[in-house]
């Protein structure tokens, strides 16, 4: 059974607690531009792999709180109006590339495809950073299209959301990477303890366990309501259990 704590209300609580405790949220672009950001800060990144609706809900929740973050769109999920609306909210829009997987490992073709897709996005919004999608069905790792010292300038990019950033989870002053992958934060933060569900992240923010965070939240892993969460997280439990959980949730919602 997956952990609870991954619906929009949990996400909003995370934002509220962070803001109440003096954290500022920055985009990947801001982080790359400014090496003297005031601490504590969270670099807030979202990979829009599926479910654009969930990304919009997150972007709205952030905008309501004057929080800006970065949304990386795959070409298949890029919708110009959505991207423009998010950009108008102050969010950064980036390119979530998977060109090497799409070209079956042909690096030259991947560069062409990368450039064409950037142009397509840039007809609608500014794009200054890109981020590789982990293509689970491909043997190709999308970041492998770059050499050891990639020249992102060539594409008018400030950098790449993984390759251009030095993460350091071991050093207290380092940039601490945390991700909601598999709907479990699953980290052991030295001096704080295990971080599994979103309540643990909230506690770590409240305790200011670290002062430089880089947080990746995939909108498709978060539900817009508790009912949707129970329905979707039930993939790995029996139908009966899901049904009773959902019925209970409907009762709670009605109450
Ligand atoms: Zn992705």
JSON list of C-alpha atoms and ligand atoms in Angstrom, two decimals:
[
{"chain": "A", "resi": 1, "resn": "UNK", "atom": "CA", "xyz": [0.00, 0.00, 0.00]},
{"chain": "A", "resi": 2, "resn": "UNK", "atom": "CA", "xyz": [1.35, 3.40, -0.94]},
{"chain": "A", "resi": 3, "resn": "UNK", "atom": "CA", "xyz": [1.78, 6.14, 1.60]},
{"chain": "A", "resi": 4, "resn": "UNK", "atom": "CA", "xyz": [-0.89, 8.74, 2.11]},
{"chain": "A", "resi": 5, "resn": "UNK", "atom": "CA", "xyz": [-0.22, 12.46, 2.02]},
{"chain": "A", "resi": 6, "resn": "UNK", "atom": "CA", "xyz": [-0.14, 13.08, -1.72]},
{"chain": "A", "resi": 7, "resn": "UNK", "atom": "CA", "xyz": [-3.24, 15.04, -2.47]},
{"chain": "A", "resi": 8, "resn": "UNK", "atom": "CA", "xyz": [-3.56, 18.71, -3.26]},
{"chain": "A", "resi": 9, "resn": "UNK", "atom": "CA", "xyz": [-4.53, 19.62, 0.31]},
{"chain": "A", "resi": 10, "resn": "UNK", "atom": "CA", "xyz": [-1.28, 18.06, 1.55]},
{"chain": "A", "resi": 11, "resn": "UNK", "atom": "CA", "xyz": [0.65, 20.00, -1.05]},
{"chain": "A", "resi": 12, "resn": "UNK", "atom": "CA", "xyz": [-1.04, 23.25, -0.03]},
{"chain": "A", "resi": 13, "resn": "UNK", "atom": "CA", "xyz": [-0.18, 22.56, 3.60]},
{"chain": "A", "resi": 14, "resn": "UNK", "atom": "CA", "xyz": [3.44, 22.02, 2.61]},
{"chain": "A", "resi": 15, "resn": "UNK", "atom": "CA", "xyz": [3.48, 25.42, 0.88]},
{"chain": "A", "resi": 16, "resn": "UNK", "atom": "CA", "xyz": [1.75, 27.15, 3.78]},
{"chain": "A", "resi": 17, "resn": "UNK", "atom": "CA", "xyz": [4.06, 25.72, 6.44]},
{"chain": "A", "resi": 18, "resn": "UNK", "atom": "CA", "xyz": [7.13, 26.57, 4.36]},
{"chain": "A", "resi": 19, "resn": "UNK", "atom": "CA", "xyz": [5.97, 30.16, 3.86]},
{"chain": "A", "resi": 20, "resn": "UNK", "atom": "CA", "xyz": [5.04, 30.55, 7.54]},
{"chain": "A", "resi": 21, "resn": "UNK", "atom": "CA", "xyz": [8.55, 29.40, 8.45]},
{"chain": "A", "resi": 22, "resn": "UNK", "atom": "CA", "xyz": [10.34, 31.86, 6.22]},
{"chain": "A", "resi": 23, "resn": "UNK", "atom": "CA", "xyz": [11.16, 29.69, 3.22]},
{"chain": "A", "resi": 24, "resn": "UNK", "atom": "CA", "xyz": [11.23, 31.27, -0.21]},
{"chain": "A", "resi": 25, "resn": "UNK", "atom": "CA", "xyz": [10.47, 29.28, -3.35]},
{"chain": "A", "resi": 26, "resn": "UNK", "atom": "CA", "xyz": [12.48, 29.83, -6.51]},
{"chain": "A", "resi": 27, "resn": "UNK", "atom": "CA", "xyz": [12.42, 28.48, -10.04]},
{"chain": "A", "resi": 28, "resn": "UNK", "atom": "CA", "xyz": [15.27, 26.51, -11.58]},
{"chain": "A", "resi": 29, "resn": "UNK", "atom": "CA", "xyz": [16.03, 29.56, -13.74]},
{"chain": "A", "resi": 30, "resn": "UNK", "atom": "CA", "xyz": [16.29, 31.82, -10.69]},
{"chain": "A", "resi": 31, "resn": "UNK", "atom": "CA", "xyz": [18.56, 29.33, -8.97]},
{"chain": "A", "resi": 32, "resn": "UNK", "atom": "CA", "xyz": [20.89, 29.19, -11.97]},
{"chain": "A", "resi": 33, "resn": "UNK", "atom": "CA", "xyz": [20.94, 32.97, -12.32]},
{"chain": "A", "resi": 34, "resn": "UNK", "atom": "CA", "xyz": [21.53, 33.87, -8.69]},
{"chain": "A", "resi": 35, "resn": "UNK", "atom": "CA", "xyz": [24.28, 32.20, -6.69]},
{"chain": "A", "resi": 36, "resn": "UNK", "atom": "CA", "xyz": [23.55, 34.33, -3.67]},
{"chain": "A", "resi": 37, "resn": "UNK", "atom": "CA", "xyz": [19.94, 33.42, -2.86]},
{"chain": "A", "resi": 38, "resn": "UNK", "atom": "CA", "xyz": [18.69, 34.21, 0.59]},
{"chain": "A", "resi": 39, "resn": "UNK", "atom": "CA", "xyz": [18.26, 31.07, 2.71]},
{"chain": "A", "resi": 40, "resn": "UNK", "atom": "CA", "xyz": [16.24, 29.11, 3.45]},
{"chain": "A", "resi": 41, "resn": "UNK", "atom": "CA", "xyz": [15.01, 28.41, -0.05]},
{"chain": "A", "resi": 42, "resn": "UNK", "atom": "CA", "xyz": [13.39, 25.66, -2.04]},
{"chain": "A", "resi": 43, "resn": "UNK", "atom": "CA", "xyz": [14.08, 25.26, -5.75]},
{"chain": "A", "resi": 44, "resn": "UNK", "atom": "CA", "xyz": [10.69, 23.96, -6.82]},
{"chain": "A", "resi": 45, "resn": "UNK", "atom": "CA", "xyz": [10.48, 21.80, -9.92]},
{"chain": "A", "resi": 46, "resn": "UNK", "atom": "CA", "xyz": [7.60, 19.92, -11.52]},
{"chain": "A", "resi": 47, "resn": "UNK", "atom": "CA", "xyz": [7.88, 17.44, -14.36]},
{"chain": "A", "resi": 48, "resn": "UNK", "atom": "CA", "xyz": [4.62, 17.34, -16.30]},
{"chain": "A", "resi": 49, "resn": "UNK", "atom": "CA", "xyz": [4.76, 13.72, -17.43]},
{"chain": "A", "resi": 50, "resn": "UNK", "atom": "CA", "xyz": [1.01, 13.14, -17.59]},
{"chain": "A", "resi": 51, "resn": "UNK", "atom": "CA", "xyz": [-2.15, 14.80, -16.21]},
{"chain": "A", "resi": 52, "resn": "UNK", "atom": "CA", "xyz": [-1.85, 18.43, -17.21]},
{"chain": "A", "resi": 53, "resn": "UNK", "atom": "CA", "xyz": [-4.95, 19.12, -15.08]},
{"chain": "A", "resi": 54, "resn": "UNK", "atom": "CA", "xyz": [-3.04, 18.22, -11.92]},
{"chain": "A", "resi": 55, "resn": "UNK", "atom": "CA", "xyz": [-0.20, 20.53, -13.00]},
{"chain": "A", "resi": 56, "resn": "UNK", "atom": "CA", "xyz": [-2.68, 23.38, -13.49]},
{"chain": "A", "resi": 57, "resn": "UNK", "atom": "CA", "xyz": [-4.16, 22.73, -10.03]},
{"chain": "A", "resi": 58, "resn": "UNK", "atom": "CA", "xyz": [-0.68, 22.87, -8.48]},
{"chain": "A", "resi": 59, "resn": "UNK", "atom": "CA", "xyz": [0.25, 26.01, -10.41]},
{"chain": "A", "resi": 60, "resn": "UNK", "atom": "CA", "xyz": [-2.95, 27.70, -9.21]},
{"chain": "A", "resi": 61, "resn": "UNK", "atom": "CA", "xyz": [-2.33, 26.67, -5.59]},
{"chain": "A", "resi": 62, "resn": "UNK", "atom": "CA", "xyz": [1.15, 28.16, -5.85]},
{"chain": "A", "resi": 63, "resn": "UNK", "atom": "CA", "xyz": [0.00, 31.35, -7.58]},
{"chain": "A", "resi": 64, "resn": "UNK", "atom": "CA", "xyz": [-2.62, 31.89, -4.86]},
{"chain": "A", "resi": 65, "resn": "UNK", "atom": "CA", "xyz": [0.31, 32.06, -2.43]},
{"chain": "A", "resi": 66, "resn": "UNK", "atom": "CA", "xyz": [2.58, 34.08, -4.69]},
{"chain": "A", "resi": 67, "resn": "UNK", "atom": "CA", "xyz": [4.86, 31.06, -5.08]},
{"chain": "A", "resi": 68, "resn": "UNK", "atom": "CA", "xyz": [6.70, 30.52, -8.38]},
{"chain": "A", "resi": 69, "resn": "UNK", "atom": "CA", "xyz": [8.09, 27.22, -9.60]},
{"chain": "A", "resi": 70, "resn": "UNK", "atom": "CA", "xyz": [9.25, 25.51, -12.77]},
{"chain": "A", "resi": 71, "resn": "UNK", "atom": "CA", "xyz": [7.04, 23.28, -14.93]},
{"chain": "A", "resi": 72, "resn": "UNK", "atom": "CA", "xyz": [8.81, 21.05, -17.42]},
{"chain": "A", "resi": 73, "resn": "UNK", "atom": "CA", "xyz": [6.51, 19.95, -20.22]},
{"chain": "A", "resi": 74, "resn": "UNK", "atom": "CA", "xyz": [6.98, 16.94, -22.47]},
{"chain": "A", "resi": 75, "resn": "UNK", "atom": "CA", "xyz": [6.12, 17.72, -26.08]},
{"chain": "A", "resi": 76, "resn": "UNK", "atom": "CA", "xyz": [3.13, 15.36, -25.86]},
{"chain": "A", "resi": 77, "resn": "UNK", "atom": "CA", "xyz": [1.74, 17.34, -22.90]},
{"chain": "A", "resi": 78, "resn": "UNK", "atom": "CA", "xyz": [2.64, 20.83, -24.08]},
{"chain": "A", "resi": 79, "resn": "UNK", "atom": "CA", "xyz": [-0.41, 22.97, -24.57]},
{"chain": "A", "resi": 80, "resn": "UNK", "atom": "CA", "xyz": [0.40, 26.55, -25.55]},
{"chain": "A", "resi": 81, "resn": "UNK", "atom": "CA", "xyz": [-2.52, 28.13, -23.72]},
{"chain": "A", "resi": 82, "resn": "UNK", "atom": "CA", "xyz": [-1.82, 26.29, -20.49]},
{"chain": "A", "resi": 83, "resn": "UNK", "atom": "CA", "xyz": [1.87, 27.13, -20.71]},
{"chain": "A", "resi": 84, "resn": "UNK", "atom": "CA", "xyz": [1.16, 30.78, -21.38]},
{"chain": "A", "resi": 85, "resn": "UNK", "atom": "CA", "xyz": [-1.32, 30.98, -18.49]},
{"chain": "A", "resi": 86, "resn": "UNK", "atom": "CA", "xyz": [1.22, 29.43, -16.12]},
{"chain": "A", "resi": 87, "resn": "UNK", "atom": "CA", "xyz": [3.88, 31.79, -17.36]},
{"chain": "A", "resi": 88, "resn": "UNK", "atom": "CA", "xyz": [1.57, 34.73, -16.68]},
{"chain": "A", "resi": 89, "resn": "UNK", "atom": "CA", "xyz": [1.24, 33.44, -13.10]},
{"chain": "A", "resi": 90, "resn": "UNK", "atom": "CA", "xyz": [5.02, 33.89, -12.82]},
{"chain": "A", "resi": 91, "resn": "UNK", "atom": "CA", "xyz": [5.96, 30.23, -13.23]},
{"chain": "A", "resi": 92, "resn": "UNK", "atom": "CA", "xyz": [8.85, 29.15, -15.38]},
{"chain": "A", "resi": 93, "resn": "UNK", "atom": "CA", "xyz": [8.08, 26.86, -18.32]},
{"chain": "A", "resi": 94, "resn": "UNK", "atom": "CA", "xyz": [10.82, 24.49, -19.38]},
{"chain": "A", "resi": 95, "resn": "UNK", "atom": "CA", "xyz": [11.33, 21.74, -21.90]},
{"chain": "A", "resi": 96, "resn": "UNK", "atom": "CA", "xyz": [11.11, 18.17, -20.55]},
{"chain": "A", "resi": 97, "resn": "UNK", "atom": "CA", "xyz": [13.12, 16.50, -23.26]},
{"chain": "A", "resi": 98, "resn": "UNK", "atom": "CA", "xyz": [13.24, 12.86, -24.28]},
{"chain": "A", "resi": 99, "resn": "UNK", "atom": "CA", "xyz": [14.88, 13.28, -27.66]},
{"chain": "A", "resi": 100, "resn": "UNK", "atom": "CA", "xyz": [17.52, 10.58, -27.37]},
{"chain": "A", "resi": 101, "resn": "UNK", "atom": "CA", "xyz": [14.89, 7.97, -26.49]},
{"chain": "A", "resi": 102, "resn": "UNK", "atom": "CA", "xyz": [12.65, 9.16, -29.33]},
{"chain": "A", "resi": 103, "resn": "UNK", "atom": "CA", "xyz": [15.49, 8.92, -31.85]},
{"chain": "A", "resi": 104, "resn": "UNK", "atom": "CA", "xyz": [16.49, 5.48, -30.52]},
{"chain": "A", "resi": 105, "resn": "UNK", "atom": "CA", "xyz": [19.93, 6.67, -29.48]},
{"chain": "A", "resi": 106, "resn": "UNK", "atom": "CA", "xyz": [20.80, 8.67, -32.63]},
{"chain": "A", "resi": 107, "resn": "UNK", "atom": "CA", "xyz": [22.61, 11.62, -31.01]},
{"chain": "A", "resi": 108, "resn": "UNK", "atom": "CA", "xyz": [22.71, 13.87, -34.11]},
{"chain": "A", "resi": 109, "resn": "UNK", "atom": "CA", "xyz": [18.99, 13.37, -34.71]},
{"chain": "A", "resi": 110, "resn": "UNK", "atom": "CA", "xyz": [18.37, 14.01, -31.02]},
{"chain": "A", "resi": 111, "resn": "UNK", "atom": "CA", "xyz": [20.09, 17.43, -31.24]},
{"chain": "A", "resi": 112, "resn": "UNK", "atom": "CA", "xyz": [17.89, 18.37, -34.23]},
{"chain": "A", "resi": 113, "resn": "UNK", "atom": "CA", "xyz": [14.78, 17.23, -32.49]},
{"chain": "A", "resi": 114, "resn": "UNK", "atom": "CA", "xyz": [15.77, 19.04, -29.28]},
{"chain": "A", "resi": 115, "resn": "UNK", "atom": "CA", "xyz": [16.28, 22.28, -31.19]},
{"chain": "A", "resi": 116, "resn": "UNK", "atom": "CA", "xyz": [13.00, 22.00, -33.12]},
{"chain": "A", "resi": 117, "resn": "UNK", "atom": "CA", "xyz": [11.02, 21.34, -29.97]},
{"chain": "A", "resi": 118, "resn": "UNK", "atom": "CA", "xyz": [12.62, 24.26, -28.16]},
{"chain": "A", "resi": 119, "resn": "UNK", "atom": "CA", "xyz": [11.62, 26.48, -31.06]},
{"chain": "A", "resi": 120, "resn": "UNK", "atom": "CA", "xyz": [8.09, 25.17, -30.90]},
{"chain": "A", "resi": 121, "resn": "UNK", "atom": "CA", "xyz": [7.81, 25.96, -27.17]},
{"chain": "A", "resi": 122, "resn": "UNK", "atom": "CA", "xyz": [9.44, 29.37, -27.64]},
{"chain": "A", "resi": 123, "resn": "UNK", "atom": "CA", "xyz": [6.74, 30.49, -30.05]},
{"chain": "A", "resi": 124, "resn": "UNK", "atom": "CA", "xyz": [4.55, 30.72, -26.97]},
{"chain": "A", "resi": 125, "resn": "UNK", "atom": "CA", "xyz": [6.73, 31.14, -23.87]},
{"chain": "A", "resi": 126, "resn": "UNK", "atom": "CA", "xyz": [10.32, 31.92, -22.88]},
{"chain": "A", "resi": 127, "resn": "UNK", "atom": "CA", "xyz": [12.31, 28.78, -22.25]},
{"chain": "A", "resi": 128, "resn": "UNK", "atom": "CA", "xyz": [15.65, 29.12, -20.49]},
{"chain": "A", "resi": 129, "resn": "UNK", "atom": "CA", "xyz": [16.10, 25.69, -18.91]},
{"chain": "A", "resi": 130, "resn": "UNK", "atom": "CA", "xyz": [15.48, 22.08, -19.92]},
{"chain": "A", "resi": 131, "resn": "UNK", "atom": "CA", "xyz": [15.24, 18.85, -18.01]},
{"chain": "A", "resi": 132, "resn": "UNK", "atom": "CA", "xyz": [15.52, 15.23, -19.11]},
{"chain": "A", "resi": 133, "resn": "UNK", "atom": "CA", "xyz": [12.53, 12.93, -18.88]},
{"chain": "A", "resi": 134, "resn": "UNK", "atom": "CA", "xyz": [13.35, 9.46, -17.60]},
{"chain": "A", "resi": 135, "resn": "UNK", "atom": "CA", "xyz": [11.92, 7.40, -20.46]},
{"chain": "A", "resi": 136, "resn": "UNK", "atom": "CA", "xyz": [11.13, 4.16, -18.62]},
{"chain": "A", "resi": 137, "resn": "UNK", "atom": "CA", "xyz": [10.53, 2.05, -21.73]},
{"chain": "A", "resi": 138, "resn": "UNK", "atom": "CA", "xyz": [13.69, 3.12, -23.55]},
{"chain": "A", "resi": 139, "resn": "UNK", "atom": "CA", "xyz": [17.20, 1.72, -23.06]},
{"chain": "A", "resi": 140, "resn": "UNK", "atom": "CA", "xyz": [18.49, 5.26, -23.71]},
{"chain": "A", "resi": 141, "resn": "UNK", "atom": "CA", "xyz": [19.12, 7.71, -20.92]},
{"chain": "A", "resi": 142, "resn": "UNK", "atom": "CA", "xyz": [18.11, 11.12, -22.31]},
{"chain": "A", "resi": 143, "resn": "UNK", "atom": "CA", "xyz": [20.95, 12.98, -20.58]},
{"chain": "A", "resi": 144, "resn": "UNK", "atom": "CA", "xyz": [23.45, 10.82, -22.52]},
{"chain": "A", "resi": 145, "resn": "UNK", "atom": "CA", "xyz": [22.97, 13.02, -25.60]},
{"chain": "A", "resi": 146, "resn": "UNK", "atom": "CA", "xyz": [25.24, 15.58, -23.92]},
{"chain": "A", "resi": 147, "resn": "UNK", "atom": "CA", "xyz": [29.01, 15.40, -23.72]},
{"chain": "A", "resi": 148, "resn": "UNK", "atom": "CA", "xyz": [30.79, 15.74, -20.37]},
{"chain": "A", "resi": 149, "resn": "UNK", "atom": "CA", "xyz": [30.82, 19.51, -20.73]},
{"chain": "A", "resi": 150, "resn": "UNK", "atom": "CA", "xyz": [27.63, 20.41, -22.57]},
{"chain": "A", "resi": 151, "resn": "UNK", "atom": "CA", "xyz": [27.32, 23.82, -24.14]},
{"chain": "A", "resi": 152, "resn": "UNK", "atom": "CA", "xyz": [23.74, 24.80, -23.36]},
{"chain": "A", "resi": 153, "resn": "UNK", "atom": "CA", "xyz": [24.52, 28.34, -24.58]},
{"chain": "A", "resi": 154, "resn": "UNK", "atom": "CA", "xyz": [24.23, 27.01, -28.11]},
{"chain": "A", "resi": 155, "resn": "UNK", "atom": "CA", "xyz": [20.53, 26.56, -27.45]},
{"chain": "A", "resi": 156, "resn": "UNK", "atom": "CA", "xyz": [20.18, 29.83, -25.53]},
{"chain": "A", "resi": 157, "resn": "UNK", "atom": "CA", "xyz": [19.66, 27.84, -22.37]},
{"chain": "A", "resi": 158, "resn": "UNK", "atom": "CA", "xyz": [20.98, 28.76, -18.94]},
{"chain": "A", "resi": 159, "resn": "UNK", "atom": "CA", "xyz": [21.30, 25.12, -18.11]},
{"chain": "A", "resi": 160, "resn": "UNK", "atom": "CA", "xyz": [19.75, 21.75, -17.44]},
{"chain": "A", "resi": 161, "resn": "UNK", "atom": "CA", "xyz": [17.77, 21.00, -14.30]},
{"chain": "A", "resi": 162, "resn": "UNK", "atom": "CA", "xyz": [19.95, 18.10, -13.30]},
{"chain": "A", "resi": 163, "resn": "UNK", "atom": "CA", "xyz": [23.27, 18.36, -15.12]},
{"chain": "A", "resi": 164, "resn": "UNK", "atom": "CA", "xyz": [23.86, 22.04, -14.31]},
{"chain": "A", "resi": 165, "resn": "UNK", "atom": "CA", "xyz": [23.21, 21.67, -10.60]},
{"chain": "A", "resi": 166, "resn": "UNK", "atom": "CA", "xyz": [25.45, 20.36, -7.86]},
{"chain": "A", "resi": 167, "resn": "UNK", "atom": "CA", "xyz": [23.40, 18.36, -5.42]},
{"chain": "A", "resi": 168, "resn": "UNK", "atom": "CA", "xyz": [24.96, 17.49, -2.11]},
{"chain": "A", "resi": 169, "resn": "UNK", "atom": "CA", "xyz": [22.74, 15.61, 0.30]},
{"chain": "A", "resi": 170, "resn": "UNK", "atom": "CA", "xyz": [25.61, 14.73, 2.63]},
{"chain": "A", "resi": 171, "resn": "UNK", "atom": "CA", "xyz": [26.96, 18.15, 3.47]},
{"chain": "A", "resi": 172, "resn": "UNK", "atom": "CA", "xyz": [24.66, 20.25, 5.73]},
{"chain": "A", "resi": 173, "resn": "UNK", "atom": "CA", "xyz": [25.32, 23.36, 3.61]},
{"chain": "A", "resi": 174, "resn": "UNK", "atom": "CA", "xyz": [24.75, 21.47, 0.35]},
{"chain": "A", "resi": 175, "resn": "UNK", "atom": "CA", "xyz": [21.72, 21.59, -1.92]},
{"chain": "A", "resi": 176, "resn": "UNK", "atom": "CA", "xyz": [19.44, 18.82, -0.70]},
{"chain": "A", "resi": 177, "resn": "UNK", "atom": "CA", "xyz": [17.55, 16.90, -3.40]},
{"chain": "A", "resi": 178, "resn": "UNK", "atom": "CA", "xyz": [14.19, 15.40, -2.59]},
{"chain": "A", "resi": 179, "resn": "UNK", "atom": "CA", "xyz": [11.69, 13.85, -4.95]},
{"chain": "A", "resi": 180, "resn": "UNK", "atom": "CA", "xyz": [8.21, 12.33, -4.67]},
{"chain": "A", "resi": 181, "resn": "UNK", "atom": "CA", "xyz": [9.15, 9.49, -7.00]},
{"chain": "A", "resi": 182, "resn": "UNK", "atom": "CA", "xyz": [6.89, 6.47, -6.41]},
{"chain": "A", "resi": 183, "resn": "UNK", "atom": "CA", "xyz": [4.79, 8.60, -4.09]},
{"chain": "A", "resi": 184, "resn": "UNK", "atom": "CA", "xyz": [7.24, 8.18, -1.25]},
{"chain": "A", "resi": 185, "resn": "UNK", "atom": "CA", "xyz": [9.92, 10.77, -0.48]},
{"chain": "A", "resi": 186, "resn": "UNK", "atom": "CA", "xyz": [12.05, 7.96, 0.94]},
{"chain": "A", "resi": 187, "resn": "UNK", "atom": "CA", "xyz": [15.05, 9.85, 2.29]},
{"chain": "A", "resi": 188, "resn": "UNK", "atom": "CA", "xyz": [17.11, 9.71, 5.40]},
{"chain": "A", "resi": 189, "resn": "UNK", "atom": "CA", "xyz": [17.97, 13.26, 6.35]},
{"chain": "A", "resi": 190, "resn": "UNK", "atom": "CA", "xyz": [20.98, 13.29, 8.70]},
{"chain": "A", "resi": 191, "resn": "UNK", "atom": "CA", "xyz": [20.10, 14.87, 12.02]},
{"chain": "A", "resi": 192, "resn": "UNK", "atom": "CA", "xyz": [16.39, 14.70, 11.23]},
{"chain": "A", "resi": 193, "resn": "UNK", "atom": "CA", "xyz": [15.48, 11.15, 10.34]},
{"chain": "A", "resi": 194, "resn": "UNK", "atom": "CA", "xyz": [13.44, 9.36, 7.74]},
{"chain": "A", "resi": 195, "resn": "UNK", "atom": "CA", "xyz": [11.28, 11.33, 5.30]},
{"chain": "A", "resi": 196, "resn": "UNK", "atom": "CA", "xyz": [8.57, 9.13, 3.80]},
{"chain": "A", "resi": 197, "resn": "UNK", "atom": "CA", "xyz": [5.25, 10.96, 3.51]},
{"chain": "A", "resi": 198, "resn": "UNK", "atom": "CA", "xyz": [4.48, 14.64, 3.01]},
{"chain": "A", "resi": 199, "resn": "UNK", "atom": "CA", "xyz": [3.93, 15.20, 6.74]},
{"chain": "A", "resi": 200, "resn": "UNK", "atom": "CA", "xyz": [7.61, 14.33, 7.22]},
{"chain": "A", "resi": 201, "resn": "UNK", "atom": "CA", "xyz": [8.58, 16.95, 4.62]},
{"chain": "A", "resi": 202, "resn": "UNK", "atom": "CA", "xyz": [6.36, 19.47, 6.39]},
{"chain": "A", "resi": 203, "resn": "UNK", "atom": "CA", "xyz": [8.07, 18.67, 9.71]},
{"chain": "A", "resi": 204, "resn": "UNK", "atom": "CA", "xyz": [11.51, 19.04, 8.11]},
{"chain": "A", "resi": 205, "resn": "UNK", "atom": "CA", "xyz": [10.52, 22.43, 6.70]},
{"chain": "A", "resi": 206, "resn": "UNK", "atom": "CA", "xyz": [9.17, 23.51, 10.06]},
{"chain": "A", "resi": 207, "resn": "UNK", "atom": "CA", "xyz": [12.35, 22.35, 11.79]},
{"chain": "A", "resi": 208, "resn": "UNK", "atom": "CA", "xyz": [14.52, 23.94, 9.08]},
{"chain": "A", "resi": 209, "resn": "UNK", "atom": "CA", "xyz": [16.45, 20.70, 8.99]},
{"chain": "A", "resi": 210, "resn": "UNK", "atom": "CA", "xyz": [18.34, 22.07, 5.95]},
{"chain": "A", "resi": 211, "resn": "UNK", "atom": "CA", "xyz": [18.35, 25.53, 4.41]},
{"chain": "A", "resi": 212, "resn": "UNK", "atom": "CA", "xyz": [18.83, 24.74, 0.71]},
{"chain": "A", "resi": 213, "resn": "UNK", "atom": "CA", "xyz": [16.34, 22.35, -0.83]},
{"chain": "A", "resi": 214, "resn": "UNK", "atom": "CA", "xyz": [15.62, 21.22, -4.37]},
{"chain": "A", "resi": 215, "resn": "UNK", "atom": "CA", "xyz": [12.20, 19.65, -4.48]},
{"chain": "A", "resi": 216, "resn": "UNK", "atom": "CA", "xyz": [10.79, 17.67, -7.37]},
{"chain": "A", "resi": 217, "resn": "UNK", "atom": "CA", "xyz": [7.04, 17.09, -7.24]},
{"chain": "A", "resi": 218, "resn": "UNK", "atom": "CA", "xyz": [5.40, 15.29, -10.18]},
{"chain": "A", "resi": 219, "resn": "UNK", "atom": "CA", "xyz": [1.88, 16.71, -10.57]},
{"chain": "A", "resi": 220, "resn": "UNK", "atom": "CA", "xyz": [0.59, 13.35, -11.85]},
{"chain": "A", "resi": 221, "resn": "UNK", "atom": "CA", "xyz": [1.45, 11.74, -8.51]},
{"chain": "A", "resi": 222, "resn": "UNK", "atom": "CA", "xyz": [-0.75, 14.16, -6.57]},
{"chain": "A", "resi": 223, "resn": "UNK", "atom": "CA", "xyz": [-4.52, 13.96, -6.51]},
{"chain": "A", "resi": 224, "resn": "UNK", "atom": "CA", "xyz": [-6.81, 16.88, -6.71]},
{"chain": "A", "resi": 225, "resn": "UNK", "atom": "CA", "xyz": [-9.01, 15.35, -4.03]},
{"chain": "A", "resi": 226, "resn": "UNK", "atom": "CA", "xyz": [-8.75, 12.66, -1.41]},
{"chain": "A", "resi": 227, "resn": "UNK", "atom": "CA", "xyz": [-11.31, 10.56, -3.28]},
{"chain": "A", "resi": 228, "resn": "UNK", "atom": "CA", "xyz": [-9.22, 10.64, -6.45]},
{"chain": "A", "resi": 229, "resn": "UNK", "atom": "CA", "xyz": [-6.16, 9.71, -4.41]},
{"chain": "A", "resi": 230, "resn": "UNK", "atom": "CA", "xyz": [-7.86, 6.66, -2.93]},
{"chain": "A", "resi": 231, "resn": "UNK", "atom": "CA", "xyz": [-9.21, 5.60, -6.29]},
{"chain": "A", "resi": 232, "resn": "UNK", "atom": "CA", "xyz": [-5.83, 5.91, -7.96]},
{"chain": "A", "resi": 233, "resn": "UNK", "atom": "CA", "xyz": [-3.62, 4.53, -5.20]},
{"chain": "A", "resi": 234, "resn": "UNK", "atom": "CA", "xyz": [-5.81, 1.45, -5.11]},
{"chain": "A", "resi": 235, "resn": "UNK", "atom": "CA", "xyz": [-4.11, -0.13, -8.10]},
{"chain": "A", "resi": 236, "resn": "UNK", "atom": "CA", "xyz": [-2.12, -2.38, -5.82]},
{"chain": "A", "resi": 237, "resn": "UNK", "atom": "CA", "xyz": [-4.77, -3.32, -3.30]},
{"chain": "A", "resi": 238, "resn": "UNK", "atom": "CA", "xyz": [-7.86, -5.44, -3.72]},
{"chain": "A", "resi": 239, "resn": "UNK", "atom": "CA", "xyz": [-10.92, -3.98, -5.36]},
{"chain": "A", "resi": 240, "resn": "UNK", "atom": "CA", "xyz": [-12.97, -4.51, -2.23]},
{"chain": "A", "resi": 241, "resn": "UNK", "atom": "CA", "xyz": [-10.55, -2.56, -0.08]},
{"chain": "A", "resi": 242, "resn": "UNK", "atom": "CA", "xyz": [-10.53, 0.27, -2.58]},
{"chain": "A", "resi": 243, "resn": "UNK", "atom": "CA", "xyz": [-14.30, 0.29, -2.75]},
{"chain": "A", "resi": 244, "resn": "UNK", "atom": "CA", "xyz": [-14.66, 0.52, 0.99]},
{"chain": "A", "resi": 245, "resn": "UNK", "atom": "CA", "xyz": [-11.99, 3.21, 1.22]},
{"chain": "A", "resi": 246, "resn": "UNK", "atom": "CA", "xyz": [-13.66, 5.22, -1.52]},
{"chain": "A", "resi": 247, "resn": "UNK", "atom": "CA", "xyz": [-17.07, 4.82, 0.07]},
{"chain": "A", "resi": 248, "resn": "UNK", "atom": "CA", "xyz": [-15.61, 5.97, 3.36]},
{"chain": "A", "resi": 249, "resn": "UNK", "atom": "CA", "xyz": [-13.97, 8.94, 1.68]},
{"chain": "A", "resi": 250, "resn": "UNK", "atom": "CA", "xyz": [-17.27, 9.90, 0.04]},
{"chain": "A", "resi": 251, "resn": "UNK", "atom": "CA", "xyz": [-18.90, 9.72, 3.48]},
{"chain": "A", "resi": 252, "resn": "UNK", "atom": "CA", "xyz": [-16.15, 11.89, 4.96]},
{"chain": "A", "resi": 253, "resn": "UNK", "atom": "CA", "xyz": [-16.51, 14.41, 2.14]},
{"chain": "A", "resi": 254, "resn": "UNK", "atom": "CA", "xyz": [-20.26, 14.57, 2.63]},
{"chain": "A", "resi": 255, "resn": "UNK", "atom": "CA", "xyz": [-19.90, 14.94, 6.41]},
{"chain": "B", "resi": 1, "resn": "LIG", "atom": "ZN1", "xyz": [9.48, 12.99, -16.77]}
]
